Tab-separated table of C-alpha atoms and ligand atoms in Angstrom:
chain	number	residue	atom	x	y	z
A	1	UNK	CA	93.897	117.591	112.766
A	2	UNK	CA	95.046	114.645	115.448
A	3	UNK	CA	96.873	115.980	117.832
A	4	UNK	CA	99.041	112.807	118.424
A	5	UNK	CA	102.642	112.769	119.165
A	6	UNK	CA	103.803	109.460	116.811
A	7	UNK	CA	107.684	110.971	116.792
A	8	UNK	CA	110.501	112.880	118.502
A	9	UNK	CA	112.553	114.380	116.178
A	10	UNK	CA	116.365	114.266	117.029
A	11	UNK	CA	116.083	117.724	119.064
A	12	UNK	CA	113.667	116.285	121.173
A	13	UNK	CA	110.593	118.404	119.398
A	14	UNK	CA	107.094	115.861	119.780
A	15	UNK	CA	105.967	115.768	115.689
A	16	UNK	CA	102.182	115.872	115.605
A	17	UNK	CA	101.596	117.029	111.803
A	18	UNK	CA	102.286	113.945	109.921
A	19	UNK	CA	102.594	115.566	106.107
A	20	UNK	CA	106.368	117.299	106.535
A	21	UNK	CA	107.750	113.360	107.784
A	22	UNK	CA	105.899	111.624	104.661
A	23	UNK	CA	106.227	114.932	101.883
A	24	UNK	CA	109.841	113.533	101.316
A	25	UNK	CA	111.484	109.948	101.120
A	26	UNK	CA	111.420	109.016	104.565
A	27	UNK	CA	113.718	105.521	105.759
A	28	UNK	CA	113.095	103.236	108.917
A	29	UNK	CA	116.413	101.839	110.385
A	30	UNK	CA	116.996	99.828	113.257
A	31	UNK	CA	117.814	96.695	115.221
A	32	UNK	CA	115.139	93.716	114.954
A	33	UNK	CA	112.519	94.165	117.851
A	34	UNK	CA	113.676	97.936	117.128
A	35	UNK	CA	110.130	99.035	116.597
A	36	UNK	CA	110.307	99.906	112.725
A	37	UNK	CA	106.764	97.449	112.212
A	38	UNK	CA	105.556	99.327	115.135
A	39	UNK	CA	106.091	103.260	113.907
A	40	UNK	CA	105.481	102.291	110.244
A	41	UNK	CA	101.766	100.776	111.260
A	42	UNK	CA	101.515	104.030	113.099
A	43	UNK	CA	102.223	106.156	110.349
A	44	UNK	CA	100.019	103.950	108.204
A	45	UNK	CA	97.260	104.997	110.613
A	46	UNK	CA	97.880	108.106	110.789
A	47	UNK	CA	97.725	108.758	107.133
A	48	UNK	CA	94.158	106.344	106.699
A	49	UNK	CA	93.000	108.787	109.478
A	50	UNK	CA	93.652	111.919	107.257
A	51	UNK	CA	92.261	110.115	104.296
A	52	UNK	CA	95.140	109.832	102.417
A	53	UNK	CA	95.492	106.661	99.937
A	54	UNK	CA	98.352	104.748	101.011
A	55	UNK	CA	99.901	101.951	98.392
A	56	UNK	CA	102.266	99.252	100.226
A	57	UNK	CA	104.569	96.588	98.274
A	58	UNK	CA	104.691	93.566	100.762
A	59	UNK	CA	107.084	91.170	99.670
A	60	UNK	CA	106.893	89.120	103.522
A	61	UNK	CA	102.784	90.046	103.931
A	62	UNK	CA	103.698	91.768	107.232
A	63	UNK	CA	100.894	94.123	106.307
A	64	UNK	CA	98.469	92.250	104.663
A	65	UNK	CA	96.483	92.101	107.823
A	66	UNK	CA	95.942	95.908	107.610
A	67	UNK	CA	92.474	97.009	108.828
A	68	UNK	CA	90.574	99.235	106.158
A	69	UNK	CA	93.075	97.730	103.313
A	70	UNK	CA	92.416	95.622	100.303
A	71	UNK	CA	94.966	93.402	99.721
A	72	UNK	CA	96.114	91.849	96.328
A	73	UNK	CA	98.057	88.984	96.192
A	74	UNK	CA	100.001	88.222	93.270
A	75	UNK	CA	98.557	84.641	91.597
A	76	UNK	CA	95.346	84.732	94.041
A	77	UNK	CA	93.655	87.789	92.675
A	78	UNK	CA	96.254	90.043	91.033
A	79	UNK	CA	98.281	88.809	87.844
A	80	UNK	CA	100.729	90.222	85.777
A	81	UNK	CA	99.405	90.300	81.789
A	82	UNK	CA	102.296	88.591	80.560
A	83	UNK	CA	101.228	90.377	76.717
A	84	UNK	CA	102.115	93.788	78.542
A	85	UNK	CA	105.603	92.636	79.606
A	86	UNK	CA	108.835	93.303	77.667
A	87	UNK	CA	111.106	90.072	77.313
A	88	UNK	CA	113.304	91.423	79.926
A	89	UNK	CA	110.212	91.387	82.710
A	90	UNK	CA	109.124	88.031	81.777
A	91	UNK	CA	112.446	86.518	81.532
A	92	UNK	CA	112.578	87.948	85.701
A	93	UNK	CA	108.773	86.819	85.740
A	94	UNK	CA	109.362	83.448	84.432
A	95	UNK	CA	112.773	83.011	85.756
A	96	UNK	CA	114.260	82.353	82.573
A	97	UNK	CA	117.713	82.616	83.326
A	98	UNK	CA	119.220	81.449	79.788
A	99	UNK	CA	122.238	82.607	77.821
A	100	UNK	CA	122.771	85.157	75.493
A	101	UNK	CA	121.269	83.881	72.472
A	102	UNK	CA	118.074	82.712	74.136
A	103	UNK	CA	117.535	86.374	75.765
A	104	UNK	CA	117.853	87.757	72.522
A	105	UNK	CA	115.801	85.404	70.501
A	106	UNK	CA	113.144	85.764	73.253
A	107	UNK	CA	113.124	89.853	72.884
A	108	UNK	CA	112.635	89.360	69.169
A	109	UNK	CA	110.025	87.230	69.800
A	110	UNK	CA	108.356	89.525	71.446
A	111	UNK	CA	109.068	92.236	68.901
A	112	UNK	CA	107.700	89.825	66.114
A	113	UNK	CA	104.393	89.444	67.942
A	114	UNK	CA	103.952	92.818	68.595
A	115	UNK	CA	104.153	93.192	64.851
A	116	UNK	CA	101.977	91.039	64.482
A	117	UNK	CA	99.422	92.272	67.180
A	118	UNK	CA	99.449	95.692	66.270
A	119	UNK	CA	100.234	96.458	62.982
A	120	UNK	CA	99.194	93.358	60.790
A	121	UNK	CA	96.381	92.592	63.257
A	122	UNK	CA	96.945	89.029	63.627
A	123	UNK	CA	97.327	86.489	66.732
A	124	UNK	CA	99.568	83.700	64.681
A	125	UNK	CA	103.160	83.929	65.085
A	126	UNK	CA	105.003	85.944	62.514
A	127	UNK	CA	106.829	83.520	60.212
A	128	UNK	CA	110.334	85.079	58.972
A	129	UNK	CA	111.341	82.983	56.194
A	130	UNK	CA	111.730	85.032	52.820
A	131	UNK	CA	110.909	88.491	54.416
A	132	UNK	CA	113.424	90.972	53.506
A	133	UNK	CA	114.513	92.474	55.826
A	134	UNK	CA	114.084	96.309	54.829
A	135	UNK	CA	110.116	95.278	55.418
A	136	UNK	CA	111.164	93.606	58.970
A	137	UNK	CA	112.289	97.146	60.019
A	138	UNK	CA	109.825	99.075	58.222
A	139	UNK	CA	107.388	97.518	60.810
A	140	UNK	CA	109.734	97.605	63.772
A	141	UNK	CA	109.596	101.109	63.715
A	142	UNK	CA	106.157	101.517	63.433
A	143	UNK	CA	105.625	100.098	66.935
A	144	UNK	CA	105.553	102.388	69.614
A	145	UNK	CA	105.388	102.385	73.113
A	146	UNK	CA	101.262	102.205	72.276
A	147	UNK	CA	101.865	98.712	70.745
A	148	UNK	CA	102.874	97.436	73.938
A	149	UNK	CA	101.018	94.399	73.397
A	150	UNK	CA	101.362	90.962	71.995
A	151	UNK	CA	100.308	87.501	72.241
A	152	UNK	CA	101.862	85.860	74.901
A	153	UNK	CA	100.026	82.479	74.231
A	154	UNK	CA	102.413	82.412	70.769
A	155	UNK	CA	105.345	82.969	72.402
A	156	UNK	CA	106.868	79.711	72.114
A	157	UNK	CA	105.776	79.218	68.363
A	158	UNK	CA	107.204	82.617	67.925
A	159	UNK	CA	110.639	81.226	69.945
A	160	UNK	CA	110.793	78.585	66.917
A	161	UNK	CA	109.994	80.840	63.900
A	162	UNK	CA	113.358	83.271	65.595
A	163	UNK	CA	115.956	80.501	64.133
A	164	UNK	CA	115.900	81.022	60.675
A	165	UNK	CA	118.946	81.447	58.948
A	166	UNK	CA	120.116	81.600	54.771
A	167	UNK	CA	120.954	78.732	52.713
A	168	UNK	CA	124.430	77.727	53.529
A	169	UNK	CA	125.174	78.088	50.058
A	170	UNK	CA	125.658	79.664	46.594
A	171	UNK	CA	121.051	79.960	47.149
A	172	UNK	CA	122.046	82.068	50.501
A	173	UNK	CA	120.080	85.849	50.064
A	174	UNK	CA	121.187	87.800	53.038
A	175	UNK	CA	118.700	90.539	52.245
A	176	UNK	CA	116.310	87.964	53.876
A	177	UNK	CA	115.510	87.535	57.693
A	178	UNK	CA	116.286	83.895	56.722
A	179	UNK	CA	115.641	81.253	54.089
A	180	UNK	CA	115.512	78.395	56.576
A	181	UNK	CA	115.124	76.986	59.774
A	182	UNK	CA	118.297	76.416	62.119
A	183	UNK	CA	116.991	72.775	63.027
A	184	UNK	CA	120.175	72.129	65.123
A	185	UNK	CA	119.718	75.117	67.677
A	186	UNK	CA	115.970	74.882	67.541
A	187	UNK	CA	116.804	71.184	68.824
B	201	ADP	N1	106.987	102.436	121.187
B	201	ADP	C1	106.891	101.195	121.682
B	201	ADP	N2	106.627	101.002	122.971
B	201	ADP	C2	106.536	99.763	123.470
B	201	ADP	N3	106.658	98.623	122.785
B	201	ADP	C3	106.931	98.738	121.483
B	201	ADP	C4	107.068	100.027	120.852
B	201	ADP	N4	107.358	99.823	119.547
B	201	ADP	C5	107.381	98.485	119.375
B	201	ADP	N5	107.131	97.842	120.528
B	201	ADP	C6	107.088	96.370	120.720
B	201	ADP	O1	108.369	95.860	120.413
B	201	ADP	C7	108.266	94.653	119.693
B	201	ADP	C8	109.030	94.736	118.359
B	201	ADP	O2	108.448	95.771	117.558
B	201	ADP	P1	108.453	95.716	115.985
B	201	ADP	O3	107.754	96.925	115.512
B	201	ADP	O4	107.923	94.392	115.530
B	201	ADP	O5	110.002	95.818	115.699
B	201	ADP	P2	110.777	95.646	114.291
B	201	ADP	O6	109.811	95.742	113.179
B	201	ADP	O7	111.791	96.748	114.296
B	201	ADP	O8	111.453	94.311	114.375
B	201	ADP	C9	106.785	94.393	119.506
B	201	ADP	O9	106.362	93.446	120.466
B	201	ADP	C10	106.147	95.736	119.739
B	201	ADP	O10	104.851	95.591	120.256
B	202	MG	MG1	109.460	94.354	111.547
């Protein structure tokens, strides 16, 4: 065990056993040119010295530079699997920032092709028209949180195939996800 002193706690007491400061949430506050890089690459240290796996999120890379680190950076050699994401993390991923219809066309998108991933076993998109929809939710709730996955490389077919809607008619079944396509908001 190091004997170093790396903080004073408020009563003046030297801290040289590092686990009580980082067994609870611990938060560094202070003025710029306060130190905080300073005592947090300390603590860093300390902890690689007592072999103890430390993960940091670095949003500004102030730490990539870390020695005895590997470093991932997101789009250089770490990626997000965009057919793990829910619609809500790729809308923030892609920076979709649409209205309320789109958001929810795009989450039943995603439900569709998980459907189709997982329990049909297909990579097409999942075309709605004439499916009642009694089998629609049938298959909804046979996905579970194991059935994460879908094709993300469909997604945009998938966006299409959303907009169906019945016959605006006396033809119109409403048991149906839809009967045809809503050309107008598709456009
Ligand atoms: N305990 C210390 N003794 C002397 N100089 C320090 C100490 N802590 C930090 N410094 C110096 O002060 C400057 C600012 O420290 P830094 O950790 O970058 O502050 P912060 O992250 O709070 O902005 C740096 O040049 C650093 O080397
Ligand atoms: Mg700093």
């Amino acid at each position: 065990m190091t004997q170093t002193t790396f903080a004073i706690t408020s009563a003046g007491k030297p801290v040289q056993d590092i686990h009580p400061l980082v067994a609870h949430h611990l938060l560094v506050v202070g003025q710029t040119g306060s130190g905080k890089t300073t005592s947090t690459l300390s603590l860093l240290d300390q902890l690689q010295r007592t072999n103890y796996t430390t993960i940091i999120f670095d949003p500004t890379g102030e730490y990539s530079k870390l020695p005895n680190s590997v470093t991932y950076k997101l789009g250089e050699n770490a990626y997000l699997e965009a057919g793990q994401l829910s619609a809500h993390q790729l809308r923030e991923a892609l920076r979709i920032h649409g209205n309320q219809l789109l958001n929810d066309k795009l989450a039943q998108a995603v439900d569709a092709l998980r459907i189709q991933q997982n329990i049909v076993q297909s990579n097409k998109p999942y075309v709605k028209i004439g499916v009642p929809i009694a089998d629609y939710q049938k298959q909804l709730a046979k996905l579970s949180n194991w059935s994460r996955s879908f094709a993300p490389q469909q997604l945009a077919e998938q966006l299409i195939a959303e907009f169906v809607i019945p016959y605006p008619d006396e033809r119109a079944d409403y048991a149906l996800l839809g009967q045809q396509y809503d050309r107008p908001t598709i456009n």
